[in-house]
């Protein structure tokens, strides 16, 4: 038996598994191994599950309820407590499973060629890489949508009201809603499918009540979406989905043009594929999510837009030329091959740029400020270790605009920013146990707090660092309990 014969006998699906495994291994070399560049919501979830795994009380409980990413991180937290990179590895495996589900779905509604092209381009896109590296919500919406569609099919094939498939869909609904406004797309798509295609009135009633209650309860429990920035520029998000995030944070003219081209392509795909989008469960979820996500237009919305363009735009290009005798490959697949070459080249250059930033250790403006505090916290710990008496340890308790990210990076007691008081003296009383404040005074929500702090004299507050991302303040003469020690 020759080698070629042996290779031909291997089923095609195993080549797909091997490709996903190689992609996952390559992605791990591109991810940041440090404690920065994280999403605030995922950082909060990690801190909570680490606290549970170590059975250690932590100030993370004062940050408010985390989203349901905490459930995903629980196994990783018990096996590798305190390891952020382990969560990134788990997210990579989860996304590989998602691509497999999306490939099977696209092959069913379109064809294998379209599914392969769309899935291949999606997994090498710089936006996917960035979302994995930051553990942002967008990269968890895709697996939730894909898994939810599969659960819907399984339940309809084996309908049992109150069974495991039913409660699994309720859990996925709660998970999606907790992440992002786009997450409302899944319960809405599920309710529409049971409104138009009910198996019977009893089960329809179960889904209407169950899905509606779980979604509303999740919103009330979390108090909305605390870390979502509203009404961002959708053109910038679409440009980042192609070129990745700019190092200096500024969007160039070339990027804006690419963003407008992406936007035009998105509009064309939605118009031409509207019937197919609305008739398919995942397509309907993408379409509803795209509509709801316009209120944020952030990178999570960019992932949904990119996925919709690839999975529903690729069939349009493949079917743009009818098969005719006498016409060659270039006529039938020339435009598609050109698009694949251009996109894959741009994507991989952006991925390389991400890797180079990772090697250089370059941080965002906010992370630079957090890093400055982390260095000071490390110096404080070394001073405490050299103090053999241990009677008067230097304490470090921080109030931060980004409490979860700050706590992970500096490994110190961290609390959220206090509310602005009516006058500076009351504000000083509220900060009686805080040694450092880290926030961006230029943001509108922090204006009143910044004004109160600026009116305190230099004997109370001094500026330790002033960076483009914000300011680090040191509060003097803090009356902290003498027996309190610095925590992780």
Coordinates of C-alpha atoms in Angstrom, one line a residue:
X1 CA 0.0 0.0 0.0
X2 CA 1.5 3.3 -1.1
X3 CA 1.4 6.5 0.9
X4 CA -1.0 8.2 -1.5
X5 CA -3.4 5.2 -1.2
X6 CA -3.2 5.4 2.5
X7 CA -3.9 9.1 2.6
X8 CA -6.8 8.7 0.2
X9 CA -8.4 6.2 2.6
X10 CA -8.5 8.7 5.4
X11 CA -12.0 10.2 5.7
X12 CA -12.3 13.9 4.9
X13 CA -13.7 14.8 8.3
X14 CA -10.4 13.7 9.9
X15 CA -8.5 16.2 7.7
X16 CA -10.9 18.8 9.0
X17 CA -10.1 17.8 12.6
X18 CA -6.4 18.0 11.9
X19 CA -6.8 21.4 10.3
X20 CA -8.6 22.7 13.4
X21 CA -6.0 21.2 15.7
X22 CA -3.2 22.9 13.8
X23 CA -5.0 26.2 13.8
X24 CA -5.6 25.9 17.5
X25 CA -1.9 25.2 18.1
X26 CA -0.8 28.1 15.9
X27 CA -3.3 30.5 17.7
X28 CA -1.7 29.7 21.1
X29 CA 1.6 31.1 19.9
X30 CA 0.0 34.3 19.0
X31 CA -1.8 35.0 22.3
X32 CA -0.4 37.2 25.0
X33 CA 0.8 35.2 28.1
X34 CA 0.7 38.3 30.4
X35 CA -2.1 39.6 32.6
X36 CA -3.1 42.5 30.5
X37 CA -5.3 43.2 27.4
X38 CA -8.3 41.6 29.1
X39 CA -12.0 42.4 28.9
X40 CA -13.4 43.7 32.2
X41 CA -16.4 41.4 32.2
X42 CA -14.2 38.3 31.6
X43 CA -11.7 39.4 34.2
X44 CA -14.5 39.7 36.8
X45 CA -15.8 36.2 36.0
X46 CA -12.2 34.8 36.3
X47 CA -11.7 36.5 39.7
X48 CA -15.0 35.1 41.0
X49 CA -14.3 31.5 39.9
X50 CA -10.7 31.7 41.2
X51 CA -12.1 32.9 44.6
X52 CA -14.5 29.9 44.6
X53 CA -11.8 27.4 43.6
X54 CA -9.4 28.6 46.3
X55 CA -12.1 29.2 48.8
X56 CA -10.7 32.6 49.6
X57 CA -12.9 35.7 50.2
X58 CA -12.1 38.4 47.7
X59 CA -13.3 41.9 47.1
X60 CA -14.5 40.8 43.7
X61 CA -17.9 40.2 45.2
X62 CA -18.3 43.9 45.6
X63 CA -17.9 44.4 41.8
X64 CA -21.5 43.3 41.1
X65 CA -22.8 40.1 39.6
X66 CA -20.7 38.7 36.7
X67 CA -22.1 37.4 33.5
X68 CA -22.4 33.7 32.9
X69 CA -18.9 33.4 31.4
X70 CA -18.2 32.4 35.0
X71 CA -19.9 29.0 34.3
X72 CA -17.5 28.4 31.4
X73 CA -14.5 29.3 33.4
X74 CA -15.3 27.0 36.4
X75 CA -13.5 23.9 35.1
X76 CA -10.4 25.9 34.2
X77 CA -10.4 27.7 37.5
X78 CA -10.4 24.5 39.5
X79 CA -7.6 23.0 37.4
X80 CA -5.4 26.1 36.9
X81 CA -6.3 28.7 39.5
X82 CA -4.9 32.1 38.7
X83 CA -3.9 31.2 35.2
X84 CA -5.3 33.6 32.6
X85 CA -3.7 31.8 29.7
X86 CA -5.5 28.5 30.6
X87 CA -8.8 30.4 30.0
X88 CA -7.5 31.5 26.6
X89 CA -6.6 27.9 25.7
X90 CA -10.1 26.8 26.7
X91 CA -11.7 29.6 24.6
X92 CA -9.6 28.5 21.6
X93 CA -10.9 24.9 22.0
X94 CA -14.4 26.2 22.3
X95 CA -14.1 28.3 19.2
X96 CA -12.7 25.3 17.2
X97 CA -15.8 23.3 18.2
X98 CA -17.9 26.3 17.1
X99 CA -16.3 26.4 13.7
X100 CA -17.0 22.7 13.3
X101 CA -20.7 23.3 14.1
X102 CA -20.9 26.3 11.8
X103 CA -19.3 24.3 9.0
X104 CA -21.8 21.5 9.3
X105 CA -24.6 24.0 9.3
X106 CA -23.3 25.9 6.3
X107 CA -22.8 22.7 4.4
X108 CA -26.4 21.8 5.0
X109 CA -28.0 25.1 4.0
X110 CA -25.5 25.9 1.1
X111 CA -22.8 23.4 0.1
X112 CA -19.5 22.0 1.3
X113 CA -17.4 24.4 -0.8
X114 CA -19.0 27.5 0.6
X115 CA -18.9 26.2 4.2
X116 CA -15.1 25.4 3.8
X117 CA -14.3 28.9 2.4
X118 CA -16.4 30.8 5.0
X119 CA -15.1 28.8 8.0
X120 CA -11.5 29.0 6.8
X121 CA -11.6 32.8 6.4
X122 CA -13.4 33.3 9.7
X123 CA -10.9 31.4 11.9
X124 CA -7.9 33.3 10.5
X125 CA -9.5 36.8 10.8
X126 CA -7.7 39.1 13.2
X127 CA -10.9 40.0 15.0
X128 CA -11.3 36.4 16.1
X129 CA -7.7 36.4 17.4
X130 CA -8.2 39.6 19.3
X131 CA -11.4 38.5 20.8
X132 CA -9.8 35.2 22.1
X133 CA -6.8 37.2 23.5
X134 CA -9.1 39.6 25.4
X135 CA -11.7 36.9 26.3
X136 CA -14.3 39.3 25.0
X137 CA -18.0 38.6 24.8
X138 CA -18.2 38.3 21.0
X139 CA -16.1 35.2 20.8
X140 CA -18.6 33.5 23.2
X141 CA -21.7 34.6 21.3
X142 CA -20.8 32.5 18.3
X143 CA -20.6 29.2 20.1
X144 CA -23.8 30.0 22.0
X145 CA -25.7 30.7 18.8
X146 CA -24.3 27.6 17.1
X147 CA -25.0 25.4 20.1
X148 CA -28.4 26.9 20.7
X149 CA -29.4 26.1 17.1
X150 CA -28.3 22.5 17.5
X151 CA -30.2 22.2 20.8
X152 CA -33.3 23.5 19.0
X153 CA -33.0 20.7 16.4
X154 CA -32.4 18.0 19.0
X155 CA -35.4 19.1 21.1
X156 CA -37.7 19.1 18.1
X157 CA -36.5 15.6 17.1
X158 CA -37.1 14.3 20.7
X159 CA -39.7 16.7 22.3
X160 CA -40.0 16.3 26.1
X161 CA -41.4 19.3 27.9
X162 CA -39.3 19.9 31.0
X163 CA -36.5 17.6 29.8
X164 CA -32.8 18.2 29.5
X165 CA -33.0 19.7 26.0
X166 CA -35.6 22.2 27.2
X167 CA -33.6 23.5 30.1
X168 CA -30.4 23.5 28.1
X169 CA -32.0 26.0 25.7
X170 CA -33.1 28.1 28.7
X171 CA -29.5 28.1 30.0
X172 CA -28.2 29.1 26.6
X173 CA -30.7 31.9 26.5
X174 CA -29.6 33.2 29.9
X175 CA -26.0 32.9 28.9
X176 CA -26.5 34.9 25.7
X177 CA -28.5 37.6 27.4
X178 CA -25.9 38.0 30.1
X179 CA -23.1 38.7 27.7
X180 CA -24.3 41.5 25.4
X181 CA -27.4 43.1 23.9
X182 CA -26.7 41.0 20.8
X183 CA -27.3 38.0 23.0
X184 CA -31.0 38.8 23.0
X185 CA -31.1 37.6 19.4
X186 CA -31.0 33.9 20.5
X187 CA -34.1 34.0 22.8
X188 CA -36.0 36.2 20.2
X189 CA -35.1 33.8 17.4
X190 CA -36.2 30.8 19.5
X191 CA -39.5 32.5 20.4
X192 CA -40.2 33.3 16.8
X193 CA -39.5 29.7 15.7
X194 CA -42.0 28.4 18.3
X195 CA -44.5 31.1 17.3
X196 CA -44.4 30.1 13.6
X197 CA -43.6 26.4 13.9
X198 CA -45.0 25.0 17.2
X199 CA -45.1 21.3 17.8
X200 CA -48.2 21.8 19.9
X201 CA -49.8 24.5 22.0
X202 CA -48.6 23.0 25.3
X203 CA -44.9 23.0 24.4
X204 CA -45.3 26.4 22.7
X205 CA -46.6 27.8 26.0
X206 CA -43.7 26.2 27.9
X207 CA -41.2 28.0 25.7
X208 CA -42.9 31.3 25.7
X209 CA -43.0 31.4 29.5
X210 CA -39.6 29.8 30.1
X211 CA -37.5 31.7 27.6
X212 CA -39.2 35.1 28.5
X213 CA -38.8 34.6 32.2
X214 CA -35.2 33.5 32.0
X215 CA -34.2 36.4 29.7
X216 CA -35.9 39.0 31.8
X217 CA -34.6 37.6 35.1
X218 CA -31.1 37.6 33.8
X219 CA -31.3 41.2 32.8
X220 CA -32.8 42.2 36.1
X221 CA -30.2 40.2 38.1
X222 CA -27.2 41.7 36.3
X223 CA -28.7 45.2 36.1
X224 CA -28.2 45.4 32.3
X225 CA -24.8 45.3 30.5
X226 CA -22.4 47.3 32.6
X227 CA -19.3 47.1 30.4
X228 CA -20.9 47.8 27.0
X229 CA -20.0 51.0 25.3
X230 CA -23.0 52.3 23.3
X231 CA -23.2 53.9 19.9
X232 CA -19.7 53.3 18.6
X233 CA -18.8 53.8 15.0
X234 CA -19.8 50.7 13.0
X235 CA -17.4 51.5 10.2
X236 CA -14.5 51.4 12.6
X237 CA -15.6 48.0 13.9
X238 CA -15.9 46.6 10.4
X239 CA -12.4 48.0 9.5
X240 CA -11.0 46.3 12.6
X241 CA -12.6 43.0 11.6
X242 CA -10.3 43.2 8.4
X243 CA -7.1 44.9 9.6
X244 CA -7.2 44.3 13.3
X245 CA -7.0 47.0 16.0
X246 CA -4.6 49.9 15.2
X247 CA -1.6 50.2 17.5
X248 CA -2.1 53.9 18.1
X249 CA -5.9 53.6 18.3
X250 CA -6.4 55.9 15.3
X251 CA -8.3 54.7 12.2
X252 CA -6.5 55.6 9.0
X253 CA -8.2 56.6 5.7
X254 CA -7.4 53.2 4.2
X255 CA -9.1 51.5 7.1
X256 CA -12.2 53.7 6.8
X257 CA -12.4 52.9 3.1
X258 CA -12.2 49.2 3.9
X259 CA -14.9 49.6 6.6
X260 CA -17.2 51.3 4.1
X261 CA -16.6 48.5 1.6
X262 CA -17.4 46.0 4.3
X263 CA -20.6 47.9 5.2
X264 CA -21.7 48.0 1.6
X265 CA -21.0 44.2 1.3
X266 CA -23.0 43.6 4.5
X267 CA -26.0 45.6 3.1
X268 CA -25.9 43.7 -0.2
X269 CA -25.7 40.3 1.5
X270 CA -28.6 41.1 3.8
X271 CA -30.8 42.4 1.0
X272 CA -30.0 39.5 -1.4
X273 CA -30.1 36.8 1.3
X274 CA -32.9 38.1 3.4
X275 CA -35.3 35.2 2.8
X276 CA -32.6 32.7 3.4
X277 CA -31.5 34.5 6.5
X278 CA -35.0 34.7 8.0
X279 CA -36.0 31.1 7.1
X280 CA -32.9 29.6 8.9
X281 CA -32.5 29.5 12.6
X282 CA -28.9 30.6 12.8
X283 CA -29.4 33.1 9.9
X284 CA -32.3 34.6 11.8
X285 CA -30.3 34.8 15.0
X286 CA -27.5 36.6 13.1
X287 CA -29.9 39.0 11.5
X288 CA -31.6 39.9 14.8
X289 CA -28.2 40.2 16.5
X290 CA -27.0 42.4 13.7
X291 CA -30.0 44.7 14.1
X292 CA -29.8 44.8 17.9
X293 CA -26.0 45.3 17.8
X294 CA -26.3 48.5 15.9
X295 CA -27.0 50.2 19.3
X296 CA -23.4 49.3 20.3
X297 CA -21.6 48.7 17.0
X298 CA -18.6 47.3 18.9
X299 CA -16.3 44.4 18.1
X300 CA -18.9 41.8 19.2
X301 CA -21.2 43.3 16.6
X302 CA -18.2 43.2 14.2
X303 CA -17.9 39.4 14.7
X304 CA -21.6 38.8 13.9
X305 CA -21.4 41.1 10.8
X306 CA -18.2 39.3 9.6
X307 CA -19.8 35.9 10.1
X308 CA -23.0 36.9 8.3
X309 CA -21.0 38.2 5.4
X310 CA -18.8 35.1 5.1
X311 CA -21.5 32.4 5.5
X312 CA -24.1 34.1 3.4
X313 CA -22.0 36.1 1.0
X314 CA -19.8 33.3 -0.1
X315 CA -22.7 31.3 -1.7
X316 CA -23.6 34.4 -3.6
X317 CA -20.1 34.7 -5.1
X318 CA -19.9 30.9 -5.9
X319 CA -23.3 31.0 -7.7
X320 CA -22.6 34.2 -9.5
X321 CA -21.4 32.3 -12.6
X322 CA -23.4 29.5 -13.9
X323 CA -21.6 26.4 -15.0
X324 CA -21.3 26.4 -18.8
X325 CA -19.5 23.9 -21.0
X326 CA -16.2 25.2 -22.5
X327 CA -15.7 27.6 -19.6
X328 CA -12.6 27.0 -17.4
X329 CA -11.9 27.3 -13.7
X330 CA -11.0 31.0 -13.9
X331 CA -14.5 31.8 -15.2
X332 CA -16.3 29.8 -12.6
X333 CA -14.1 30.4 -9.5
X334 CA -11.8 33.2 -10.5
X335 CA -13.6 35.9 -8.5
X336 CA -13.9 33.7 -5.4
X337 CA -10.2 32.7 -5.6
X338 CA -9.2 36.4 -5.9
X339 CA -11.2 37.3 -2.8
X340 CA -9.8 34.4 -0.8
X341 CA -6.2 35.4 -1.7
X342 CA -6.8 39.0 -0.8
X343 CA -8.7 38.4 2.4
X344 CA -6.4 35.6 3.7
X345 CA -3.3 37.8 2.9
X346 CA -4.7 40.8 4.8
X347 CA -5.9 38.6 7.7
X348 CA -2.5 36.9 8.1
X349 CA -0.6 40.2 7.9
X350 CA -2.9 41.6 10.7
X351 CA -2.3 38.4 12.7
X352 CA 1.4 38.8 12.3
X353 CA 1.1 42.4 13.5
X354 CA -0.8 41.2 16.6
X355 CA 2.1 38.7 17.2
X356 CA 4.7 41.4 16.9
X357 CA 2.8 43.6 19.4
X358 CA 2.8 40.7 21.7
X359 CA 6.5 40.2 21.4
X360 CA 7.2 43.9 22.0
X361 CA 5.0 43.9 25.1
X362 CA 3.2 47.0 23.9
X363 CA 0.2 47.8 26.1
X364 CA -2.9 49.9 25.6
X365 CA -3.2 53.3 27.2
X366 CA -5.4 51.9 30.1
X367 CA -3.1 48.9 30.5
X368 CA 0.0 51.1 30.7
X369 CA -1.6 52.8 33.7
X370 CA -2.5 49.5 35.3
X371 CA 1.0 48.3 34.7
X372 CA 2.4 51.3 36.5
X373 CA 0.3 50.4 39.5
X374 CA 1.4 46.8 39.3
X375 CA 5.0 47.8 39.5
X376 CA 4.4 49.9 42.5
X377 CA 2.4 47.0 44.1
X378 CA 5.3 44.7 43.5
X379 CA 7.8 47.1 45.1
X380 CA 5.5 47.4 48.1
X381 CA 5.4 43.7 48.5
X382 CA 9.2 43.5 48.4
X383 CA 9.5 46.2 51.1
X384 CA 7.0 44.2 53.3
X385 CA 9.1 41.0 52.8
X386 CA 12.3 42.8 53.9
X387 CA 10.5 44.1 57.0
X388 CA 11.2 41.3 59.5
X389 CA 9.1 42.9 62.3
X390 CA 5.9 42.9 60.2
X391 CA 4.3 45.3 62.6
X392 CA 3.5 48.1 60.2
X393 CA 3.3 46.7 56.7
X394 CA 2.8 49.1 53.8
X395 CA -0.8 48.5 52.7
X396 CA -2.1 48.9 49.1
X397 CA -5.8 49.2 48.6
X398 CA -6.9 50.5 45.2
X399 CA -10.1 52.0 43.9
X400 CA -10.2 51.5 40.2
X401 CA -12.3 52.3 37.2
X402 CA -11.3 48.8 35.9
X403 CA -11.3 46.9 39.2
X404 CA -11.2 43.4 37.8
X405 CA -8.4 44.0 35.3
X406 CA -6.5 46.0 38.0
X407 CA -6.9 43.2 40.6
X408 CA -5.6 40.5 38.2
X409 CA -2.6 42.6 37.1
X410 CA -1.4 44.1 40.5
X411 CA -2.6 41.2 42.7
X412 CA -3.8 43.6 45.4
X413 CA -7.0 44.5 47.1
X414 CA -9.1 46.4 44.6
X415 CA -12.5 48.0 44.8
X416 CA -14.7 49.9 42.3
X417 CA -14.6 53.6 42.1
X418 CA -16.6 55.3 44.8
X419 CA -19.5 57.5 43.8
X420 CA -18.9 61.3 43.6
X421 CA -19.8 63.0 46.9
X422 CA -21.5 66.4 47.3
X423 CA -18.3 68.1 48.4
X424 CA -14.5 67.2 48.7
X425 CA -14.5 66.6 52.4
X426 CA -17.2 64.0 52.2
X427 CA -15.3 62.5 49.3
X428 CA -12.2 62.3 51.5
X429 CA -14.2 60.5 54.2
X430 CA -15.4 57.9 51.7
X431 CA -11.8 57.2 50.7
X432 CA -10.5 56.7 54.3
X433 CA -9.1 53.2 53.6
X434 CA -8.1 53.7 50.0
X435 CA -4.4 54.2 49.2
X436 CA -4.5 54.6 45.4
X437 CA -7.1 55.7 42.9
X438 CA -6.8 54.8 39.2
X439 CA -9.3 56.2 36.6
X440 CA -9.8 58.3 33.5
X441 CA -10.8 61.8 34.7
X442 CA -11.6 62.9 31.1
X443 CA -14.6 60.5 30.9
X444 CA -18.0 62.2 31.6
X445 CA -19.0 59.7 34.2
X446 CA -15.8 60.6 36.3
X447 CA -16.0 64.4 36.0
X448 CA -17.6 65.0 39.4
X449 CA -15.2 62.6 41.2
X450 CA -12.2 64.2 39.5
X451 CA -13.4 67.7 40.5
X452 CA -13.7 66.7 44.2
X453 CA -10.3 65.1 44.2
X454 CA -8.7 68.1 42.5
X455 CA -10.0 70.4 45.3
X456 CA -8.2 68.4 48.0
X457 CA -4.8 69.8 49.0
X458 CA -1.5 68.2 48.2
X459 CA -1.1 66.8 51.7
X460 CA -4.0 64.4 51.0
X461 CA -3.7 63.5 47.3
X462 CA -0.7 63.4 45.1
X463 CA -0.4 62.4 41.4
X464 CA 1.8 59.4 41.0
X465 CA 1.3 58.9 37.2
X466 CA -0.5 60.9 34.5
X467 CA -0.8 59.0 31.2
X468 CA -3.1 59.3 28.2
X469 CA -5.2 56.4 29.6
X470 CA -5.9 58.1 32.9
X471 CA -4.3 59.1 36.2
X472 CA -3.0 57.2 39.2
X473 CA -3.4 59.1 42.5
X474 CA -1.8 58.3 45.9
X475 CA -3.9 59.1 49.0
X476 CA -1.7 60.0 52.0
X477 CA -2.4 59.4 55.7
X478 CA -4.7 56.4 55.2
X479 CA -6.1 55.1 58.4
X480 CA -6.2 51.4 57.5
X481 CA -6.4 48.6 60.0
X482 CA -2.9 47.6 61.1
X483 CA -3.5 43.9 61.0
X484 CA -4.8 43.8 57.4
X485 CA -2.5 42.3 54.8
X486 CA -2.2 42.6 51.1
X487 CA -4.2 40.0 49.3
X488 CA -3.9 38.4 45.9

